[in-house]
Structure formats: C-alpha cells, structure tokens
Coordinates of C-alpha atoms and ligand atoms in Angstrom, one line a residue:
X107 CA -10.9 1.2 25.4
X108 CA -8.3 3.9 26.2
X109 CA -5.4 1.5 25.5
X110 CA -6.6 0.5 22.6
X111 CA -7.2 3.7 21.3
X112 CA -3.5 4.9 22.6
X113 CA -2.1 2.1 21.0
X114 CA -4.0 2.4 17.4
X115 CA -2.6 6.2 17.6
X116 CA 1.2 4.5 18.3
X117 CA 0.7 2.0 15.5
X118 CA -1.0 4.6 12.8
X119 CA 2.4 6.9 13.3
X120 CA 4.9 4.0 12.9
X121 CA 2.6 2.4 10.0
X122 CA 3.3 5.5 8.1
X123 CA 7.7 5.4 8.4
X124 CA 8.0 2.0 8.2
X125 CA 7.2 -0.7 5.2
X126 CA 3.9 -2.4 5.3
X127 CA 6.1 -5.8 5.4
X128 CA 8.2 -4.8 7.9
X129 CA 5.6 -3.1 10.2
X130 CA 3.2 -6.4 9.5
X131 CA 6.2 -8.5 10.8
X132 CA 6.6 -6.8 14.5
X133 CA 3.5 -5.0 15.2
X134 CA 1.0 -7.5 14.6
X135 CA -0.8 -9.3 17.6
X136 CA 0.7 -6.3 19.4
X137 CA -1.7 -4.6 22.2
X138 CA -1.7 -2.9 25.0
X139 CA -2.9 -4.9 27.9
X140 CA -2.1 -2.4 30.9
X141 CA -0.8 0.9 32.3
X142 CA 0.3 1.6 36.0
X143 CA 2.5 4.1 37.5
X144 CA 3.4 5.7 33.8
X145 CA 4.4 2.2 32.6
X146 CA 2.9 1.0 29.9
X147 CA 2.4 -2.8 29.4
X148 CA 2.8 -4.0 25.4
X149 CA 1.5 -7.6 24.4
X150 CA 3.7 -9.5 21.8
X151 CA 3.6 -12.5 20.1
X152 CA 6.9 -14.1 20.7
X153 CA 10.8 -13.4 21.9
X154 CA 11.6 -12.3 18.3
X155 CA 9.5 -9.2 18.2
X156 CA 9.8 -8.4 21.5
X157 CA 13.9 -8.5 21.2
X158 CA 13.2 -6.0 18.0
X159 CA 10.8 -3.8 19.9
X160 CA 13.4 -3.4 22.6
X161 CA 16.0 -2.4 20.1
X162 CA 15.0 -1.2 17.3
X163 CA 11.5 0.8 18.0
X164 CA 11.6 1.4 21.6
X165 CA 12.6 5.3 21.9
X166 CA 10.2 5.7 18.7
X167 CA 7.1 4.1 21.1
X168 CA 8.1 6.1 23.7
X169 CA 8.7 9.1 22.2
X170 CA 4.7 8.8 20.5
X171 CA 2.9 7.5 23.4
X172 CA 4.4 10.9 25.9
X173 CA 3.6 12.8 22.9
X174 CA 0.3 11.3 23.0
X175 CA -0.3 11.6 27.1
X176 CA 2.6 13.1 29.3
X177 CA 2.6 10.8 32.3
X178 CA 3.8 8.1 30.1
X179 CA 7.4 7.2 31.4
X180 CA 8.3 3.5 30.6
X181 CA 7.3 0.7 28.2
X182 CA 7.3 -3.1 29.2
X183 CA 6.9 -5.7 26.4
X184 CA 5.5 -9.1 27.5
X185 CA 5.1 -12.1 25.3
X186 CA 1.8 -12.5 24.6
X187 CA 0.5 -12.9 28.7
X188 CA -2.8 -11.3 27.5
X189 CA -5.6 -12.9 25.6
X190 CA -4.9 -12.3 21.9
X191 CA -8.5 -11.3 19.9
X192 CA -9.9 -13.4 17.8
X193 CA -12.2 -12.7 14.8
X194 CA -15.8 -14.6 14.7
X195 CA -17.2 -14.8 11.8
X196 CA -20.5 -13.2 12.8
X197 CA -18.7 -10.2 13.3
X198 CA -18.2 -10.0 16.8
X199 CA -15.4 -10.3 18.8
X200 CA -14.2 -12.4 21.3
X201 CA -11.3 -13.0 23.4
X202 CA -9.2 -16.5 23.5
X203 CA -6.4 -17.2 25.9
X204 CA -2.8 -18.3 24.3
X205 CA -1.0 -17.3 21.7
X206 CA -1.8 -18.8 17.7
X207 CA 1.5 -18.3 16.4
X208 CA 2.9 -21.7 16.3
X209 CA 0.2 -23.9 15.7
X210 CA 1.4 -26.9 13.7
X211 CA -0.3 -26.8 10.4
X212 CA -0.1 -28.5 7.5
X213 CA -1.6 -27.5 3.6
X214 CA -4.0 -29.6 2.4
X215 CA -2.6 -30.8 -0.8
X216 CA -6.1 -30.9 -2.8
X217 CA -7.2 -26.8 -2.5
X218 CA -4.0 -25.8 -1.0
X219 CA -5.7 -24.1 1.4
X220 CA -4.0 -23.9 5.0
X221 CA -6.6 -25.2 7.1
X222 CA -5.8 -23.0 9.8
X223 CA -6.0 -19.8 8.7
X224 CA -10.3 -19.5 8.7
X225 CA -12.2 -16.5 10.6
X226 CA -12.1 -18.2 13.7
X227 CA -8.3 -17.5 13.6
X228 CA -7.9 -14.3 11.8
X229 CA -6.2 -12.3 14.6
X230 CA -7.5 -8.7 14.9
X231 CA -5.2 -6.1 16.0
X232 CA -6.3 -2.3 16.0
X233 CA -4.3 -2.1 13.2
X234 CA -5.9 -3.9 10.7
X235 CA -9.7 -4.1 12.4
X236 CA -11.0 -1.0 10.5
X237 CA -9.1 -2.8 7.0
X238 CA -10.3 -6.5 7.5
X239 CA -13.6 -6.4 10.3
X240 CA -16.1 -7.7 7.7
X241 CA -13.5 -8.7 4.4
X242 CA -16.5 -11.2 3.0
X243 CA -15.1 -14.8 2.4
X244 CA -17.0 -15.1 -1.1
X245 CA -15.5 -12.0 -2.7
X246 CA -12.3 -11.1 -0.5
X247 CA -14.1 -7.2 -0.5
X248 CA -14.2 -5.1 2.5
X249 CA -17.4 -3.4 2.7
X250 CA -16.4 -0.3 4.1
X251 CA -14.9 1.0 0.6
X252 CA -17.9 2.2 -1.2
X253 CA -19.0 5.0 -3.7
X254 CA -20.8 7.0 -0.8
X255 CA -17.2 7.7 1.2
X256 CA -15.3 8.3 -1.7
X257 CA -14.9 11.9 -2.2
X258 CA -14.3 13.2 -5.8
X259 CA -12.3 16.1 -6.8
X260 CA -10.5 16.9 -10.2
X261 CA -7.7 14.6 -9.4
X262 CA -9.9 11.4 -9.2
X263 CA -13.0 12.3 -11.0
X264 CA -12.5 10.8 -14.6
X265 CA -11.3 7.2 -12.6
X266 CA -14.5 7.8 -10.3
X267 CA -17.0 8.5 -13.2
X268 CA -15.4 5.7 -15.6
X269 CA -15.9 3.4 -12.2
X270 CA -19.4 4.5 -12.1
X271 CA -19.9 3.4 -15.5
X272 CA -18.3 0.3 -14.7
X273 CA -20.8 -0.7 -12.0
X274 CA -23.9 0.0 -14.4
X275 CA -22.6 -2.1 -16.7
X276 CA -19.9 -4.4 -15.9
X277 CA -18.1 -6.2 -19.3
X278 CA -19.7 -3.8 -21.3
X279 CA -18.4 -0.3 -21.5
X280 CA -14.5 0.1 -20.4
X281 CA -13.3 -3.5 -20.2
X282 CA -10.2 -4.0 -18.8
X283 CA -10.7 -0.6 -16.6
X284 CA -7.0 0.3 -15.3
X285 CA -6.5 2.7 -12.9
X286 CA -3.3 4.2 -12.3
X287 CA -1.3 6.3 -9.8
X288 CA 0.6 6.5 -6.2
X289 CA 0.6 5.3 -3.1
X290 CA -2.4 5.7 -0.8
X291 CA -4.2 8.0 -3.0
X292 CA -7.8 5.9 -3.4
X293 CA -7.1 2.6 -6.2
X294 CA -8.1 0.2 -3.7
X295 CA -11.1 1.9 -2.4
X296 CA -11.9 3.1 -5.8
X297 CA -11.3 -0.9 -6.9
X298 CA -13.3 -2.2 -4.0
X299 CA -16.3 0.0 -4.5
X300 CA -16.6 -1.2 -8.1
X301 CA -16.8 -4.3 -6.4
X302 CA -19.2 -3.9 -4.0
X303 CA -21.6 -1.4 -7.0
X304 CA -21.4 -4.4 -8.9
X305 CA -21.9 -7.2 -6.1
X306 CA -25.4 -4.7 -5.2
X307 CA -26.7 -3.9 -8.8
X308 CA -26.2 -7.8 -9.9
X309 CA -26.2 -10.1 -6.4
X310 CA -25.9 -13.2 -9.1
X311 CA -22.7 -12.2 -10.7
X312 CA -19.8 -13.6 -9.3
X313 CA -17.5 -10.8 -8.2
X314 CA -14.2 -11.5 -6.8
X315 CA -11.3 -8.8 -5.3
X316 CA -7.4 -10.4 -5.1
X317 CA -4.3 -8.5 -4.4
X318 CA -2.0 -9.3 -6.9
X319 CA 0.9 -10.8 -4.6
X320 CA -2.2 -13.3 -3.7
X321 CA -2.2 -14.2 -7.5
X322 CA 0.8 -14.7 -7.9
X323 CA 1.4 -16.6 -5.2
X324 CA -1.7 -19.1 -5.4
X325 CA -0.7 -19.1 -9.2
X326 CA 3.0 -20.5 -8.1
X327 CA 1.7 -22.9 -5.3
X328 CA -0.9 -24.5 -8.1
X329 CA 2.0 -25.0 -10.8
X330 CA 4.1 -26.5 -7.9
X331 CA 1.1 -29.0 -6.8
X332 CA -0.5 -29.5 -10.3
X333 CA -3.3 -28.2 -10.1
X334 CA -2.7 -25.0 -12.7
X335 CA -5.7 -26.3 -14.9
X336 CA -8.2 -26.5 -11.7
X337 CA -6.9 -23.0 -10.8
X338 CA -7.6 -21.1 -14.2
X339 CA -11.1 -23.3 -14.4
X340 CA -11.9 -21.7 -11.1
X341 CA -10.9 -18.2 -12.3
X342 CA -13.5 -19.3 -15.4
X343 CA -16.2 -18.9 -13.1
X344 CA -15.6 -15.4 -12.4
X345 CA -17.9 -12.2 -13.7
X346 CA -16.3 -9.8 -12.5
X347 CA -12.1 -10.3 -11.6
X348 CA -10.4 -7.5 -10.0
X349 CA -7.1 -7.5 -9.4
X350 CA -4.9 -5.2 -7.4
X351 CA -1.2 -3.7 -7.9
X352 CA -0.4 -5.6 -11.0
X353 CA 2.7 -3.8 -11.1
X354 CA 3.7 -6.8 -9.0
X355 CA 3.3 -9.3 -12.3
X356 CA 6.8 -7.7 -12.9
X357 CA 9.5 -10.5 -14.0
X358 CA 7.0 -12.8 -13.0
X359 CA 6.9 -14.8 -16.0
X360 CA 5.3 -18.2 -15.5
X361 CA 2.1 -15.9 -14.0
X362 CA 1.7 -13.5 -16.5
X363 CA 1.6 -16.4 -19.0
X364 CA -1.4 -18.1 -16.7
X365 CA -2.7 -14.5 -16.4
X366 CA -3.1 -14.1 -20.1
X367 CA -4.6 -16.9 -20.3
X368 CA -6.8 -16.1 -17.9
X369 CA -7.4 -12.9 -18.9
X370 CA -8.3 -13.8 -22.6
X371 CA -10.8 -16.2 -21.3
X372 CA -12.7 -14.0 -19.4
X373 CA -12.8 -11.3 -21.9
X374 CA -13.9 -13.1 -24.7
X375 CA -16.9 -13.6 -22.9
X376 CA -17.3 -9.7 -21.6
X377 CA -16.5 -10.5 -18.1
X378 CA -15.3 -7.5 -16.5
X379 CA -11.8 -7.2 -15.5
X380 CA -10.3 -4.1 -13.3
X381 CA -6.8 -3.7 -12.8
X382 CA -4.9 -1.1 -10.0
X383 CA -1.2 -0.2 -10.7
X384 CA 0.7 2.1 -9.4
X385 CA 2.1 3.0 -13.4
X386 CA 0.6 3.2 -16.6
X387 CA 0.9 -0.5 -18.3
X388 CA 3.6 0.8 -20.6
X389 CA 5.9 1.8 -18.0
X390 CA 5.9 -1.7 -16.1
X391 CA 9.0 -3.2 -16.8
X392 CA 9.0 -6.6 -17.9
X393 CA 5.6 -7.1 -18.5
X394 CA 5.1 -8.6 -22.2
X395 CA 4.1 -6.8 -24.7
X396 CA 0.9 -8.8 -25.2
X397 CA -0.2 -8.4 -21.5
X398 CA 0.6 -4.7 -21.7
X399 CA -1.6 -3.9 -24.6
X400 CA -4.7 -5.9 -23.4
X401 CA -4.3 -4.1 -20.3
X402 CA -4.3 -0.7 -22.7
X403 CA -7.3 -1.7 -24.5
X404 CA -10.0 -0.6 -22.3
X405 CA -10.0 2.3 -20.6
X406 CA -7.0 4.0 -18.4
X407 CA -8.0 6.5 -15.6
X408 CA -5.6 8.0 -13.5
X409 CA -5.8 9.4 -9.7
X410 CA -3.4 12.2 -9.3
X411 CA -3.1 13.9 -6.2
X412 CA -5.8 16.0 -4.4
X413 CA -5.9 19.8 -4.6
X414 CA -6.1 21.5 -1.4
X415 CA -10.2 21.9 -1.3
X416 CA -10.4 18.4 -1.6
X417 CA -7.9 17.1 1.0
X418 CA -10.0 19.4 3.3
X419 CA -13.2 17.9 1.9
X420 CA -11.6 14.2 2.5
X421 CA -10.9 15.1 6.4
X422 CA -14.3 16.6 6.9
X423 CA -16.2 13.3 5.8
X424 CA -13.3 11.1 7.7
X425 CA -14.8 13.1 10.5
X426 CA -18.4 12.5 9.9
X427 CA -17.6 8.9 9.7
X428 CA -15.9 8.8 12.6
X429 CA -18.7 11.0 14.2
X430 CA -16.2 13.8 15.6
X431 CA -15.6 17.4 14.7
X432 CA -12.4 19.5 14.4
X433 CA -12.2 23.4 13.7
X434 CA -11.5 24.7 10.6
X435 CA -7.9 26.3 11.9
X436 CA -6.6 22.2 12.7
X437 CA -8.0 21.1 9.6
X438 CA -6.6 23.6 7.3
X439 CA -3.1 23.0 9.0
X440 CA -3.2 19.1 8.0
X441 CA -4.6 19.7 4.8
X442 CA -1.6 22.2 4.0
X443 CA 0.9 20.1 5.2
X444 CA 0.4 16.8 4.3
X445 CA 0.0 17.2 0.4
X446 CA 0.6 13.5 -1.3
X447 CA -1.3 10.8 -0.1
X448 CA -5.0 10.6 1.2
X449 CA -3.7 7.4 3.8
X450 CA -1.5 9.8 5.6
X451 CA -4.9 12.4 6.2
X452 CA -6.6 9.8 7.4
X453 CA -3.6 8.5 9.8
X454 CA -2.5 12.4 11.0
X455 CA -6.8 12.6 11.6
X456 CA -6.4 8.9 14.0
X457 CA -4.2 10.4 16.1
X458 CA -5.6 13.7 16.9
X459 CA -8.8 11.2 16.8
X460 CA -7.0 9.4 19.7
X461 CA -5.8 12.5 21.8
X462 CA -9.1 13.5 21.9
X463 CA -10.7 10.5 23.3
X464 CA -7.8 10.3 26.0
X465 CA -7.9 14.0 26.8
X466 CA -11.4 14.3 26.6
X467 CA -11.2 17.7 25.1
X468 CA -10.0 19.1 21.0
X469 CA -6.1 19.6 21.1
X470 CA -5.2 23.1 20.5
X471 CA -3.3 24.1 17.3
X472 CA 0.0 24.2 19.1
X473 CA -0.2 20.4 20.6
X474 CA -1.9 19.7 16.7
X475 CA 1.5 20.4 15.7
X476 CA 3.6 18.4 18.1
X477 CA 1.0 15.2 17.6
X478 CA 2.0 15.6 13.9
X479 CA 5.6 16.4 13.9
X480 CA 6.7 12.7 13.1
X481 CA 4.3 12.4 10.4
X482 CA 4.7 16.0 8.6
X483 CA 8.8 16.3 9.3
X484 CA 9.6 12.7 8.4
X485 CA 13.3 12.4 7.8
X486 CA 12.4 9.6 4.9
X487 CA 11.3 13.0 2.9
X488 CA 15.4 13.7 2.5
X489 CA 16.7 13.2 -0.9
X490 CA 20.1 11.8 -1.3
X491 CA 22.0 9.4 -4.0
X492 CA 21.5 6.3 -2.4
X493 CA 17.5 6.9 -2.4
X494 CA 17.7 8.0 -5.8
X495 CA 20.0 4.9 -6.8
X496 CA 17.2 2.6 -4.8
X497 CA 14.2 4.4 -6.0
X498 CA 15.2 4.5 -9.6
X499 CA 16.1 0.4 -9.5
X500 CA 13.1 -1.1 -8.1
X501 CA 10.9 1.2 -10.1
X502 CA 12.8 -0.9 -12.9
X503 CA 12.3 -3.9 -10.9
X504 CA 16.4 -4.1 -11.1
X505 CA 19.4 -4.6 -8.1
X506 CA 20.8 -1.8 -7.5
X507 CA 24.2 -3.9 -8.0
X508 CA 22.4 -4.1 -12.0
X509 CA 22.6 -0.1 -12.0
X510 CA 26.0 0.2 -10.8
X511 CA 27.6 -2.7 -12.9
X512 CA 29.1 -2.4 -16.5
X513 CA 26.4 -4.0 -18.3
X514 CA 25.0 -3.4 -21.4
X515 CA 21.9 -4.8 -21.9
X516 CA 18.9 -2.2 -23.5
X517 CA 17.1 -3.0 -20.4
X518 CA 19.6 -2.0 -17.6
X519 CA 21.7 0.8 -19.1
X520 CA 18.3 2.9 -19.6
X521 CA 17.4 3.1 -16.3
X522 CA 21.1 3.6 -15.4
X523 CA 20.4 7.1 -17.5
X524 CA 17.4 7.6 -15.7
X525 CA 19.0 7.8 -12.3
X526 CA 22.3 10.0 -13.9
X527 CA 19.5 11.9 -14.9
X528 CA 17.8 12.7 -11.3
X529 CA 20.8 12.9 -9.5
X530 CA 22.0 15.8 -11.8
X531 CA 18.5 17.2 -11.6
X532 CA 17.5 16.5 -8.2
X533 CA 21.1 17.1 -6.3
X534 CA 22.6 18.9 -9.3
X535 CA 25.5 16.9 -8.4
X536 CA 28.2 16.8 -10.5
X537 CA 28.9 14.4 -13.5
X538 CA 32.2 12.9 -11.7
X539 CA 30.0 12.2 -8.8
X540 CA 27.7 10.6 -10.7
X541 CA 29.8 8.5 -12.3
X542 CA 31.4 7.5 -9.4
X543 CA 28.3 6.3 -7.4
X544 CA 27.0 4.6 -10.6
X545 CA 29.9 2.0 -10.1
X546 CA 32.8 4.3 -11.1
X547 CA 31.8 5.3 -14.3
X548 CA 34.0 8.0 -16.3
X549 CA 32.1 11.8 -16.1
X550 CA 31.4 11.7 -19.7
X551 CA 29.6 8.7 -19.1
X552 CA 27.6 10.9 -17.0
X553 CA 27.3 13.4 -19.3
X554 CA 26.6 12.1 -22.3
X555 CA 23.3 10.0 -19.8
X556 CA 22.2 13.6 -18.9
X557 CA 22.0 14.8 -22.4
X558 CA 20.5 11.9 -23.7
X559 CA 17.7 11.5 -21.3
X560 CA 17.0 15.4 -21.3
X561 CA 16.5 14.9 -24.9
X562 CA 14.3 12.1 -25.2
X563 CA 11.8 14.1 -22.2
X564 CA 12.1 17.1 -24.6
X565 CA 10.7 14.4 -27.9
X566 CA 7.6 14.3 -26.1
X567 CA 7.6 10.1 -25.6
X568 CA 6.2 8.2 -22.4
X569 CA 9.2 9.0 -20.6
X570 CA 8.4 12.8 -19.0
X571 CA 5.7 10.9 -17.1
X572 CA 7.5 7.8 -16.5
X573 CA 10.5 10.2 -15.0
X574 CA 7.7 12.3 -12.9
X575 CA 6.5 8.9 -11.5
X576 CA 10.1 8.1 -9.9
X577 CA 10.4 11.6 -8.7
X578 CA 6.9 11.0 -7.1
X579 CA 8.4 8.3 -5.5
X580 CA 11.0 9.8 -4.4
X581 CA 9.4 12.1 -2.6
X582 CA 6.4 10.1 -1.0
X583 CA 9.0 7.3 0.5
Ligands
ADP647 P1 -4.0 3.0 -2.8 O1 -4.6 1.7 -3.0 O2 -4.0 3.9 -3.9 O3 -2.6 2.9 -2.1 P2 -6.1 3.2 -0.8 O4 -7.3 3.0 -1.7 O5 -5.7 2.1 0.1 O6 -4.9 3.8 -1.7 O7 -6.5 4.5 0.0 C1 -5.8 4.9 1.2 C2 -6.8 5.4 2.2 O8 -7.3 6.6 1.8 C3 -8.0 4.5 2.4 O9 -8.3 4.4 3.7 C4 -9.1 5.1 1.6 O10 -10.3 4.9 2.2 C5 -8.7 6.6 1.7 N1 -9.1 7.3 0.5 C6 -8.4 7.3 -0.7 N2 -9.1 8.1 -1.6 C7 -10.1 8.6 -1.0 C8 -11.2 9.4 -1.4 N3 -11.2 9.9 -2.7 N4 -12.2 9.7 -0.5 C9 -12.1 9.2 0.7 N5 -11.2 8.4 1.2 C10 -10.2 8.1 0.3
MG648 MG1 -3.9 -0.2 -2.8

C-alpha cells in the first residue's frame, strides 16, 4: 500500500509537467515493487522506458520521492520482474505474472476491434485506476463523474444548470449543448455527468461518451476497411452521442464530412448531441463552416476559471471524498497559489494526500510548501518567443515553419499577426525582433501586424476572446 501510494504521489507531480502523450508513453505499467536500504525498486515495462527513465526523468523521481520521505537515496528500474495488475471485469483486481506488452495481435478485419485489448487486459496502474476503475463497456462513461461531486461556482454555473437541463430532457431543450473552455477546468466531468443523469433518468436510451481522437480514429480505420456505412448505421442507434475535445476535428476533413453526416442524422430525430472543446466553434480553425454553425445552434456554455471561494470549496469536497481533512491555513495556501485549473488542485491535494499516509501525521505548512514547489513554481510558467511562436501555431492547428515562412494565404498570415501581436504585448519586444523570429521579416512588417490586430480587438469582433484564449494557454502550459 505505502508504495503504491508513494509512487501515485511521484506520478501525479510528473503528470502535471509533462504531456499526457508523453507521460502515457513512459510511466505506464510503471510501479513500485520494493524499497530496502533507501533504494527504491521501479517496475517497467520494457528496455525502452527504462533507458528513458534513467536519462531523462531520473533526478526529477528522485528529487519527488526525498521530497516525499527523506531516507529515500537511490532508484533501481527493473523491467517488468513484478507481476503487472490486471483489470477484471467485476471490478476487482488481480495480479498476473509477465509482462502484456508484446503480445502478438492481430485486428479483426469485420469490427476492427483488437481482440486483445478487453478488461481482462486493461493494465491498471495508479495512474489511471481512479480515471478508468469502472469505465462501463456499453457507454465508455466513468461513473465517478457525477452531478453530486461537481461543485458549482459563478465560473461554471450557466454550463452546470444548462447540463441539468440537459439530463431532464435530453434532445429537447439545448440540442447540440457545447461547452467550452481550458484545460482541466471540469468539461469532461461536466460531459460525463450528463451522461450518467441521462443513462439514470432513461436506463433505455442509448447513451454513449467518445473522445474525439477515438472518433476520428475509428472513423479513419472504417474508411480504410470499408466499413464507413456500418460505422455511421451504428452511430444511428445512438440517443444520446457525446463527444469530447472536438477541437481535435481540426483539418480533419474526411471525418468532419462523416461527422456531419452523422450529426444531421441524429438531430433530425432530437437525439441529443454534447460537444466539449476547448474554444468556442468559431474559433476552431479549419472546421467548415457548416459543422461550425450546427455546433452554434444549440446552446454554448462556457467554464471559466474558479474564483478563489470555489477552488477552496473544490479541495474541501476532494477531501470528503477522499475521507481526509486538512486545516484551513494548507488549504488556503493551495487555493491561492494554484489559480487555473481544477486537475492541478486535485493533483497538489494527492500528494499532500500521500505524505500523510506515509508520515502518518498532517504536514505542516512549511513542508506544504516544499511538497508543492514543483507544481506551484513550474518553470513551464516562463514566457518566451519560442512558446509564444508554438502556442500561437498549434492553436491555429499550423507548423510553426507555416508562421515563420513568407506565405500569403488568408489563413496563415492571420495568425502570423496574432503572435507579432503577443510578443509585442506579452515581452514588449521590439518590432525588429519580431520580425526577425517570424522568419526575418522587415520591422514594419511588424508594425504594421501590431496595429492591425490592436485594431481589429478594439472593433469589438471574436477576436479579443479568441486572443485571451492563446494567452490562456500560454500561461497554463
Ligand atoms: P477538462 O476536461 O476540462 O480538461 P476535467 O473534466 O478532466 O477537465 O477535470 C479535471 C479534474 O478536475 C477532474 O478530476 C474533475 O473531476 C475535476 N473537476 C473539474 N471541475 C470540477 C468541479 N466543478 N467540481 C469538482 N471537481 C472538478
Ligand atoms: Mg477533458
């Protein structure tokens, strides 16, 4: 228990400064298995991640887990020596020998379903326990995000009470529902607890939850194996379709064509549809123009971030579900310091969740502040050209080589404004500097960007919000 507490505490801190692909790719099937004499013994899956481990996250593991308890000296990574966990279906958990990862498998070529990845193979690491224990294999929800744990303040009640509405009467009142805004601040709990409302109030409608990546990537497997038409009859039988992130239909053409279609079919006959994206639909570049206003004909709801009250209000019931207790004094200090996004509460909370269960006793406000140094100083929180150059590009779904290049096309030379734009206001650098890391443009160039872009915010378009979103962005990464 006490290793796999320490190592959930390790993983919840790297989680949060690493990307979710790249911290999927070397910490999963990781564990602890052991500790003697200060060393601590890591299970990995194969040479790969343990060669990356070694180099490229050792001193960060280290530096966590003495944070985390002092007589921690040494890490040993081992490929996977220890019995890996294994998810039953039922939902409890048992422990297989051997490692899973390379399994011959083949896709069968009529559902295009991989036959080996069921329950009975669905690796649980502490990770991503809490996120997938009980995912239910008819709806793809997880259970856990519900109405009763979501906690409502002014920056999330009009989505909560539209989502409310939603559940009473799904197809019937805001159909498609969007909800919009940043990272880790509630659309997939909100999205999920529709879900499992709707799934309670109406067990015979058919409710089903898919990430968009998942679409698109089922969508792009079907047109390769011909079996589009079976896919969108499938999706036919659907009541209630939610789907996740659709920012991620950007440049995806072929899918937002079997989308529409989709789409269409299901709302002619009031199913409900619910869409997450991290942008309002006219801000998400290269979605067509008929996608973007079926996905503004319903209702939009946006989750801001949480004022301080609320953040507070969010730890205390993280607590209660997690049956533990902190003072006042630690929870005001995490409320006032981590500001823009509710996953980061929740992961500063694990840890101290963690220490507490090692140390047997509450860590004092002083070791609070060491425990959450990593998280509430992170170094990614530094602003510089590059980020802004990166930020602004994939927000347009563009290479950044597409920013700096001499193009002309409407759809490139805008968001090369854009980012003139924020590094004049953001770094107030200067407009030959500008020009220069924009691929060597003259400073009038620059110049003439700035104006323009200061003048369309000052028309009052979609663009103040659109530019807020980046600098969001640019902040949370
Ligand atoms: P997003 O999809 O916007 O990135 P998530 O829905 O995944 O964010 O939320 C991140 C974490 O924060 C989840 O564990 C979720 O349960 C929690 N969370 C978000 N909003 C709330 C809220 N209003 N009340 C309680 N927990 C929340
Ligand atoms: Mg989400």
């Amino acid at each position: 228990m006490v290793n796999e507490e320490l190592w959930q505490a390790v993983l919840a801190q790297i989680q949060l400064n690493i990307s979710s692909a790249n911290f999927a790719t070397w910490f999963k099937n990781t564990q602890i298995t052991s500790q003697k004499n200060g060393v601590v013994f890591i299970s990995v899956p194969n040479s790969f991640v343990k060669e990356w481990l070694e180099q490229k996250y050792n001193k960060i593991i280290i530096k966590i887990l003495r944070n985390l308890d002092k007589e921690i000296k040494d890490v040993r990574y081992d490929i996977g020596k220890s019995g890996l966990k294994v998810f039953k279906k039922n939902p409890s958990v048992i422990y297989q020998e051997g490692q899973l990862e390379f399994q011959e498998f083949k896709i069968d070529s009529e559902t295009n379903l991989n036959p080996r990845y069921t329950f009975d193979t669905f690796v649980v690491g502490p990770f991503n326990e809490l996120a997938q224990a009980a995912a239910s294999a008819e709806t793809n929800l997880n259970p856990r995000y519900t109405f009763d744990t979501f906690v409502v303040g002014p920056f999330n009640e009009l989505a909560q009470a539209a989502a409310s509405a939603v559940v009473k009467s799904p197809g019937q009142v805001y159909n498609p529902f969007f909800v919009y805004g940043g990272v880790g601040l509630g659309k997939t709990h909100l999205l999920e607890a529709i879900g499992n409302g709707i799934v309670k109030n109406f067990p015979q409608k058919k409710v089903q939850y898919i990430p968009t990546e998942k679409f698109v990537s089922e969508v792009i497997s079907s047109i390769r194996n011909h079996q589009i038409e079976k896919l969108k009859l499938a999706y036919q039988a659907i009541d209630t379709l939610i789907i996740d992130d659709v920012q991620f239909l950007a440049g995806k053409e072929k899918t937002q064509e079997e989308f529409f279609y989709i789409f269409n079919s299901l709302y002619e006959k009031n199913k409900q549809i619910i869409l997450s994206s991290d942008r309002q639909p006219k801000t998400i570049p290269t979605l067509t123009e008929r996608l973007k206003s079926r996905f503004e004909g319903g209702m939009i709801a946006d989750i801001s971030f949480p004022d301080f009250e609320t953040r507070v209000a969010i730890l205390r019931a993280k607590c209660q579900e997690r049956k533990t207790k902190f003072p006042e004094e630690i929870l005001d200090y995490i409320a006032s310091n981590i500001q823009k996004n509710i996953r980061e509460l929740e992961g500063a909370l694990n840890i101290l969740i963690a220490y507490q269960k090692l140390n047997g006793s509450l860590p004092e406000l002083k070791t609070v502040k060491s425990l959450l140094n990593n998280l509430i100083s992170s170094p990614a929180k530094i602003v510089n050209a590059k980020k802004i150059i990166k930020v602004v590009s994939e927000f347009y779904d563009l290479k950044e080589r597409d920013l700096t290049s001499s193009s002309r096309k409407k759809e490139i030379v805008k968001p090369r404004h854009v980012a003139m734009y924020l590094l004049r206001e953001e770094l107030k650098s200067s407009f030959p500097f500008i020009g220069r890391k924009l691929g060597g443009k003259d400073h009038t160039t620059a110049i003439h960007a700035y104006k323009k872009i200061s003048n369309e915010i000052d028309q009052n378009g979609g663009l103040p919000e659109e530019i807020n979103l980046i600098k969001q962005r640019i902040l949370s990464e």
